[in-house]
Short mmCIF file of C-alpha atoms in Angstrom, two decimals:
data_model
loop_
_atom_site.label_atom_id
_atom_site.label_comp_id
_atom_site.label_asym_id
_atom_site.label_seq_id
_atom_site.Cartn_x
_atom_site.Cartn_y
_atom_site.Cartn_z
CA MET M 1 -6.15 8.67 124.66
CA GLY M 2 -3.52 7.05 126.85
CA GLU M 3 -3.09 8.19 130.43
CA ILE M 4 0.66 8.69 129.88
CA PHE M 5 0.06 11.01 126.92
CA GLY M 6 -2.52 12.89 128.96
CA LEU M 7 -0.20 13.24 131.93
CA VAL M 8 3.04 14.00 130.07
CA ILE M 9 1.79 16.08 127.10
CA VAL M 10 -1.79 17.27 127.50
CA ARG M 11 -1.84 18.34 131.15
CA PRO M 12 1.34 20.50 130.91
CA LEU M 13 -0.01 22.11 127.73
CA GLY M 14 -3.31 22.69 129.49
CA LEU M 15 -1.52 24.38 132.39
CA ILE M 16 0.46 26.61 130.01
CA LEU M 17 -2.71 27.55 128.16
CA LEU M 18 -4.43 28.20 131.49
CA ALA M 19 -1.59 30.43 132.71
CA ILE M 20 -1.68 32.49 129.51
CA PHE M 21 -5.48 32.71 129.70
CA LYS M 22 -5.29 34.02 133.26
CA ALA M 23 -2.73 36.62 132.19
CA VAL M 24 -4.58 37.98 129.15
CA GLY M 25 -8.20 37.17 129.98
CA SER M 26 -9.05 36.15 126.40
CA TYR M 27 -9.26 32.51 125.35
CA GLY M 28 -8.59 33.24 121.66
CA LEU M 29 -5.61 35.48 122.44
CA ALA M 30 -4.32 32.83 124.85
CA VAL M 31 -4.33 30.25 122.02
CA ILE M 32 -2.43 32.68 119.75
CA LEU M 33 0.17 33.45 122.41
CA PHE M 34 0.44 29.73 123.10
CA ALA M 35 1.34 29.17 119.43
CA LEU M 36 3.97 31.92 119.71
CA ALA M 37 5.38 30.40 122.91
CA VAL M 38 5.72 27.01 121.20
CA LYS M 39 7.62 28.64 118.32
CA LEU M 40 9.99 30.42 120.68
CA ILE M 41 10.64 27.25 122.69
CA CYS M 42 11.40 25.29 119.52
CA ILE M 43 13.78 27.89 118.04
CA PRO M 44 16.97 25.87 118.87
CA LEU M 45 15.62 22.89 116.92
CA ALA M 46 14.46 25.18 114.12
CA ILE M 47 17.94 26.71 113.83
CA LYS M 48 19.52 23.27 113.70
CA GLY M 49 17.06 22.15 111.03
CA LYS M 50 17.56 25.31 108.98
CA LYS M 51 21.35 24.93 109.08
CA SER M 52 20.96 21.38 107.79
CA MET M 53 18.63 22.50 105.01
CA LEU M 54 21.03 25.25 103.91
CA ALA M 55 23.88 22.74 103.96
CA MET M 56 21.78 20.39 101.82
CA THR M 57 21.08 23.20 99.37
CA SER M 58 24.81 23.87 98.99
CA LEU M 59 25.28 20.21 97.97
CA ASN M 60 22.64 20.29 95.21
CA ALA M 61 25.16 20.54 92.36
CA GLU M 62 27.10 17.49 93.60
CA LEU M 63 23.89 15.58 94.29
CA GLN M 64 22.66 16.21 90.75
CA GLN M 65 25.95 14.91 89.35
CA LEU M 66 25.60 11.73 91.42
CA GLN M 67 21.99 11.29 90.26
CA LYS M 68 23.08 11.50 86.63
CA LYS M 69 26.08 9.24 87.14
CA TYR M 70 24.19 6.51 89.01
CA ALA M 71 20.76 6.97 87.43
CA ASN M 72 20.47 3.23 86.80
CA ASN M 73 21.98 2.04 90.07
CA ARG M 74 19.83 3.08 93.01
CA VAL M 75 21.88 1.23 95.61
CA LYS M 76 25.15 2.82 94.48
CA LEU M 77 23.48 6.23 94.32
CA ASN M 78 22.33 5.97 97.94
CA GLU M 79 25.82 4.87 99.01
CA GLU M 80 27.52 7.78 97.26
CA MET M 81 24.96 10.27 98.57
CA GLN M 82 25.55 9.04 102.12
CA LYS M 83 29.31 9.40 101.61
CA LEU M 84 28.75 12.97 100.44
CA TYR M 85 26.60 13.73 103.49
CA ASP M 86 29.19 12.20 105.83
CA LYS M 87 31.98 14.15 104.15
CA HIS M 88 30.25 17.48 104.78
CA GLY M 89 28.70 16.48 108.11
CA VAL M 90 25.12 16.85 106.86
CA ASN M 91 22.12 14.93 108.21
CA PRO M 92 19.31 15.12 105.62
CA MET M 93 16.68 14.14 108.22
CA SER M 94 17.50 16.83 110.77
CA GLY M 95 15.80 19.47 108.64
CA CYS M 96 12.52 17.53 108.76
CA LEU M 97 12.28 17.20 112.55
CA PRO M 98 11.03 20.74 113.27
CA GLN M 99 8.20 20.19 110.76
CA PHE M 100 6.79 17.34 112.86
CA ILE M 101 7.11 18.98 116.28
CA PRO M 102 3.80 20.90 116.01
CA LEU M 103 1.84 17.67 115.41
CA PRO M 104 1.99 16.18 118.94
CA ILE M 105 1.58 19.70 120.32
CA MET M 106 -1.53 20.19 118.20
CA MET M 107 -2.86 16.83 119.40
CA GLY M 108 -2.17 17.82 123.01
CA LEU M 109 -3.82 21.20 122.50
CA TYR M 110 -6.80 19.44 120.89
CA TYR M 111 -7.40 17.41 124.05
CA ALA M 112 -6.77 20.44 126.26
CA VAL M 113 -9.46 22.31 124.28
CA GLN M 114 -11.76 19.30 124.10
CA GLN M 115 -11.53 18.62 127.85
CA PRO M 116 -10.90 22.00 129.53
CA LEU M 117 -12.34 20.93 132.89
CA LYS M 118 -9.90 18.04 133.14
CA PHE M 119 -6.71 19.31 131.52
CA MET M 120 -6.92 23.07 132.09
CA MET M 121 -8.73 23.25 135.43
CA GLY M 122 -7.59 19.89 136.77
CA PHE M 123 -10.94 18.41 137.91
CA SER M 124 -11.46 14.67 138.33
CA ASP M 125 -13.94 12.69 136.21
CA ASP M 126 -16.28 12.47 139.22
CA VAL M 127 -16.45 16.26 139.65
CA ILE M 128 -16.91 16.74 135.90
CA ASN M 129 -19.82 14.27 135.90
CA GLN M 130 -21.44 16.15 138.80
CA LEU M 131 -21.07 19.47 137.00
CA GLY M 132 -22.52 17.90 133.85
CA THR M 133 -25.56 16.69 135.78
CA LEU M 134 -25.96 20.14 137.34
CA VAL M 135 -26.06 22.00 134.00
CA GLY M 136 -28.05 19.29 132.22
CA VAL M 137 -25.34 17.86 129.95
CA ASN M 138 -25.47 14.11 129.37
CA MET M 139 -21.84 12.98 129.17
CA GLU M 140 -22.63 10.01 126.93
CA SER M 141 -24.90 11.75 124.42
CA ALA M 142 -22.72 14.89 124.29
CA GLY M 143 -19.79 12.80 123.06
CA TYR M 144 -16.30 14.20 122.62
CA TYR M 145 -17.22 17.79 123.39
CA ALA M 146 -19.21 17.21 126.60
CA GLU M 147 -16.75 19.22 128.70
CA ILE M 148 -16.88 22.16 126.31
CA SER M 149 -20.68 22.13 126.58
CA ILE M 150 -20.42 22.01 130.37
CA ALA M 151 -17.89 24.88 130.41
CA GLU M 152 -20.14 26.99 128.16
CA LYS M 153 -23.24 26.38 130.31
CA LEU M 154 -21.26 27.09 133.47
CA GLY M 155 -20.15 30.36 131.88
CA ASP M 156 -23.77 31.26 131.20
CA MET M 157 -24.62 30.56 134.86
CA PHE M 158 -21.66 32.70 135.95
CA THR M 159 -22.85 35.62 133.82
CA GLN M 160 -26.50 35.29 134.83
CA ASN M 161 -25.52 35.18 138.51
CA GLY M 162 -23.81 38.56 138.31
CA GLY M 163 -20.25 37.38 137.76
CA VAL M 164 -20.05 34.96 140.69
CA TRP M 165 -20.52 31.22 140.85
CA PRO M 166 -23.89 29.93 142.13
CA ASP M 167 -23.88 28.02 145.41
CA SER M 168 -24.83 24.84 143.54
CA VAL M 169 -21.57 25.05 141.55
CA THR M 170 -19.31 25.95 144.48
CA ALA M 171 -20.81 23.10 146.52
CA ILE M 172 -19.39 20.67 143.95
CA THR M 173 -16.07 22.35 143.19
CA SER M 174 -15.20 23.31 146.78
CA ALA M 175 -15.55 19.67 147.82
CA ALA M 176 -13.07 18.59 145.14
CA GLN M 177 -9.53 17.86 146.31
CA SER M 178 -8.04 19.54 143.25
CA GLY M 179 -9.03 21.83 140.43
CA GLU M 180 -9.83 25.50 139.96
CA LEU M 181 -13.06 26.53 138.27
CA LEU M 182 -12.72 29.43 135.86
CA ASN M 183 -15.17 31.14 133.58
CA ILE M 184 -13.97 30.51 130.03
CA ASP M 185 -15.51 32.64 127.32
CA PHE M 186 -14.93 30.77 124.06
CA SER M 187 -16.01 33.72 121.90
CA PHE M 188 -13.26 35.47 119.94
CA LEU M 189 -13.81 38.14 117.27
CA GLY M 190 -17.41 37.00 116.90
CA LEU M 191 -16.47 33.33 116.57
CA ASN M 192 -17.18 30.50 119.01
CA LEU M 193 -13.85 28.71 119.33
CA ALA M 194 -15.51 25.78 121.08
CA GLN M 195 -17.58 25.14 117.95
CA THR M 196 -16.49 22.75 115.20
CA PRO M 197 -17.11 24.16 111.69
CA SER M 198 -19.65 22.09 109.77
CA ILE M 199 -18.99 21.54 106.09
CA THR M 200 -22.72 21.00 105.54
CA ASN M 201 -23.75 24.14 107.42
CA PRO M 202 -22.03 27.26 106.00
CA SER M 203 -21.42 29.98 108.57
CA ILE M 204 -18.94 32.69 109.53
CA ILE M 205 -16.79 30.12 111.35
CA TRP M 206 -15.84 28.70 107.94
CA ILE M 207 -13.24 31.50 107.92
CA ILE M 208 -11.13 29.41 110.32
CA PRO M 209 -10.56 26.31 108.11
CA ILE M 210 -10.22 28.53 105.03
CA LEU M 211 -7.51 30.64 106.66
CA SER M 212 -5.93 27.47 108.03
CA GLY M 213 -5.53 26.08 104.51
CA ALA M 214 -4.41 29.43 103.08
CA THR M 215 -1.74 30.02 105.71
CA ALA M 216 -0.52 26.42 105.34
CA PHE M 217 0.00 27.08 101.62
CA LEU M 218 1.74 30.37 102.44
CA SER M 219 4.03 28.59 104.90
CA SER M 220 4.99 25.92 102.33
CA TYR M 221 5.49 28.59 99.64
CA VAL M 222 7.74 30.73 101.84
CA MET M 223 9.74 27.66 102.84
CA GLN M 224 10.24 26.75 99.18
CA LYS M 225 11.38 30.27 98.31
CA MET M 226 13.74 30.47 101.27
CA GLN M 227 15.13 27.03 100.43
CA GLY M 228 16.46 28.25 97.10
CA THR M 229 17.68 25.95 94.34
CA GLN M 230 16.81 22.31 94.93
CA ASN M 231 17.58 19.00 93.31
CA SER M 232 14.78 17.29 91.38
CA ALA M 233 13.84 14.93 94.22
CA ALA M 234 13.62 17.70 96.81
CA ALA M 235 11.70 19.95 94.39
CA GLY M 236 9.18 17.17 93.80
CA GLN M 237 8.73 16.63 97.53
CA MET M 238 8.23 20.36 98.10
CA LYS M 239 5.57 20.55 95.38
CA MET M 240 3.76 17.64 97.00
CA LEU M 241 4.04 19.40 100.36
CA ASN M 242 2.54 22.57 98.84
CA ILE M 243 -0.52 20.54 97.88
CA MET M 244 -0.88 18.20 100.84
CA MET M 245 -0.38 20.63 103.73
CA PRO M 246 -3.12 23.10 102.73
CA LEU M 247 -5.56 20.25 102.04
CA MET M 248 -4.79 18.62 105.40
CA SER M 249 -5.13 21.95 107.21
CA LEU M 250 -8.46 22.60 105.49
CA TYR M 251 -9.69 19.12 106.40
CA PHE M 252 -8.63 19.34 110.05
CA GLY M 253 -10.18 22.81 110.22
CA PHE M 254 -13.58 21.25 109.52
CA ILE M 255 -13.33 18.36 111.98
CA LEU M 256 -11.68 20.05 114.99
CA PRO M 257 -12.86 22.85 117.31
CA GLY M 258 -12.22 26.40 116.16
CA ALA M 259 -9.53 26.88 118.82
CA ILE M 260 -7.36 24.28 117.09
CA GLY M 261 -7.85 26.08 113.78
CA ILE M 262 -6.82 29.40 115.37
CA TYR M 263 -3.71 27.73 116.76
CA TRP M 264 -2.85 26.24 113.34
CA ILE M 265 -3.42 29.55 111.53
CA PHE M 266 -1.06 31.48 113.77
CA ASN M 267 1.40 28.59 113.92
CA ASN M 268 1.64 28.87 110.11
CA ILE M 269 2.02 32.66 110.26
CA PHE M 270 4.74 32.47 112.91
CA ALA M 271 6.43 29.72 110.87
CA CYS M 272 6.59 32.06 107.85
CA VAL M 273 8.13 34.86 109.91
CA GLN M 274 10.57 32.45 111.55
CA GLU M 275 11.56 30.97 108.17
CA ILE M 276 12.31 34.38 106.65
CA ILE M 277 14.28 35.65 109.66
CA LEU M 278 16.30 32.47 110.24
CA THR M 279 17.09 32.00 106.55
CA LYS M 280 18.31 35.57 106.11
CA TYR M 281 20.29 35.46 109.35
CA LEU M 282 21.90 32.05 108.82
CA ARG M 283 22.48 32.54 105.11
CA GLY M 284 24.03 35.95 105.78
CA LYS M 285 26.19 34.45 108.50
CA LYS M 286 27.24 31.63 106.17
CA GLU M 287 28.04 34.08 103.36
CA ARG M 288 30.07 36.27 105.71
CA LYS M 289 31.99 33.22 106.89
CA GLU M 290 32.64 32.14 103.32
CA ALA M 291 33.70 35.69 102.38
CA GLU M 292 36.08 35.77 105.34
CA GLU M 293 37.48 32.37 104.37
CA THR M 294 37.89 33.51 100.75
CA ALA M 295 39.61 36.70 101.91
CA ARG M 296 41.89 34.66 104.18
CA VAL M 297 42.81 32.30 101.32
CA GLU M 298 43.45 35.24 98.98
CA ALA M 299 45.54 36.95 101.66
CA ASP M 300 47.59 33.75 102.08
CA LYS M 301 48.07 33.53 98.32
CA GLU M 302 49.06 37.19 98.14
CA ALA M 303 51.50 36.72 101.02
CA LYS M 304 53.03 33.70 99.25
CA ARG M 305 53.28 35.65 95.97
CA ALA M 306 54.92 38.57 97.79
CA ALA M 307 57.33 36.22 99.57
CA HIS M 308 58.14 34.48 96.28
CA LYS M 309 58.69 37.82 94.55
CA ALA M 310 60.89 39.04 97.41
CA ALA M 311 62.91 35.83 97.19
CA GLN M 312 63.31 36.30 93.43
CA ILE M 313 64.42 39.90 93.92
CA GLU M 314 66.86 38.79 96.62
CA GLN M 315 68.28 36.09 94.34
CA THR M 316 68.58 38.62 91.50
CA GLU M 317 70.37 41.11 93.75
CA LYS M 318 72.70 38.38 94.96
CA ALA M 319 73.41 37.36 91.39
CA ARG M 320 74.10 40.94 90.42
CA ALA M 321 76.36 41.42 93.44
CA ALA M 322 78.19 38.21 92.61
CA ALA M 323 78.57 39.28 88.98
CA ALA M 324 79.81 42.72 90.05
CA ALA M 325 82.30 41.16 92.46
CA SER M 326 83.49 38.80 89.77
CA GLU M 327 83.92 41.68 87.32
CA ALA M 328 85.78 43.71 89.90
CA GLY M 329 88.05 40.76 90.58
CA LYS M 330 88.80 40.38 86.89
CA GLU M 331 89.61 44.10 86.54
CA LYS M 332 91.87 43.94 89.60
CA ALA M 333 93.63 40.89 88.22
CA ALA M 334 94.09 42.57 84.82
CA LYS M 335 95.54 45.73 86.44
CA LYS M 336 97.92 43.64 88.54
CA LYS M 337 99.07 41.72 85.49
CA LYS M 338 99.58 44.92 83.52
CA GLY M 339 101.64 46.47 86.37
CA ALA M 340 103.87 43.40 86.51
CA LYS M 341 104.86 43.96 82.91
#
């Protein structure tokens, strides 16, 4: 992992996760609230993406006509589709952006979970190595999850020492120029969130990847239903998404620590809720705007019809008055002529 990614993405995420953990005192709940916080922060982008998707849906009829008209001319079809997008101010890619935002966040959270001593507590590699030696964890043989093993063993020492850190631990951490040692309990609802589910070793923690795949399918399904009528290309892409996302979530659930799976599960659940609320709100707002515009157009038409009718009545009255005046003039002329005789 690059130092820039660690400094710019992982460390801030680790600090946010740490702050939530300090506030609630539960590592699993902290991960869930972290997922909620990410959703709330990304709402402006989600609204923009949803508006674009609704605008795309409203163009489906015209897009289908273009697809039929230029079925044998792919270049011309793309040109005409782009003209249609430009005409209505629609960017077909803006609706996809919010779908990719969770990926770098999930990667950052993965490293924050994988290396809690470095990215959550802020200890240097030297201090981490000393702590590993103290608790008997070989950094090389432990591999990617050495820091999780160290954090777990330190937690055991904390508990066994009556809820305070042993002098051997404070001698290392107090000498460090930075970092704050905390007791992290990775257990959550009977699951060890520091553990990676093993596909070859069935256990209760399998519930995490299974729920991860199930909620990913639910998220894709809800998105498809909220999207409404789609053109053939978009419908095909959505069907592919309904298959790929659950399979990817299931796969990642078996190769990543349980904390990542918990994050992904609740990210999917929050995505469903967000999709339903935003779609109903924005669609209702759009329908109200269209109804107001329709009412305004009808009112203008009615005003023009009334004005036209009033003008016709005025012309008729003028014609009648002119005819009456003419008739009166004729009668006056006839009387005058008769009197002259």
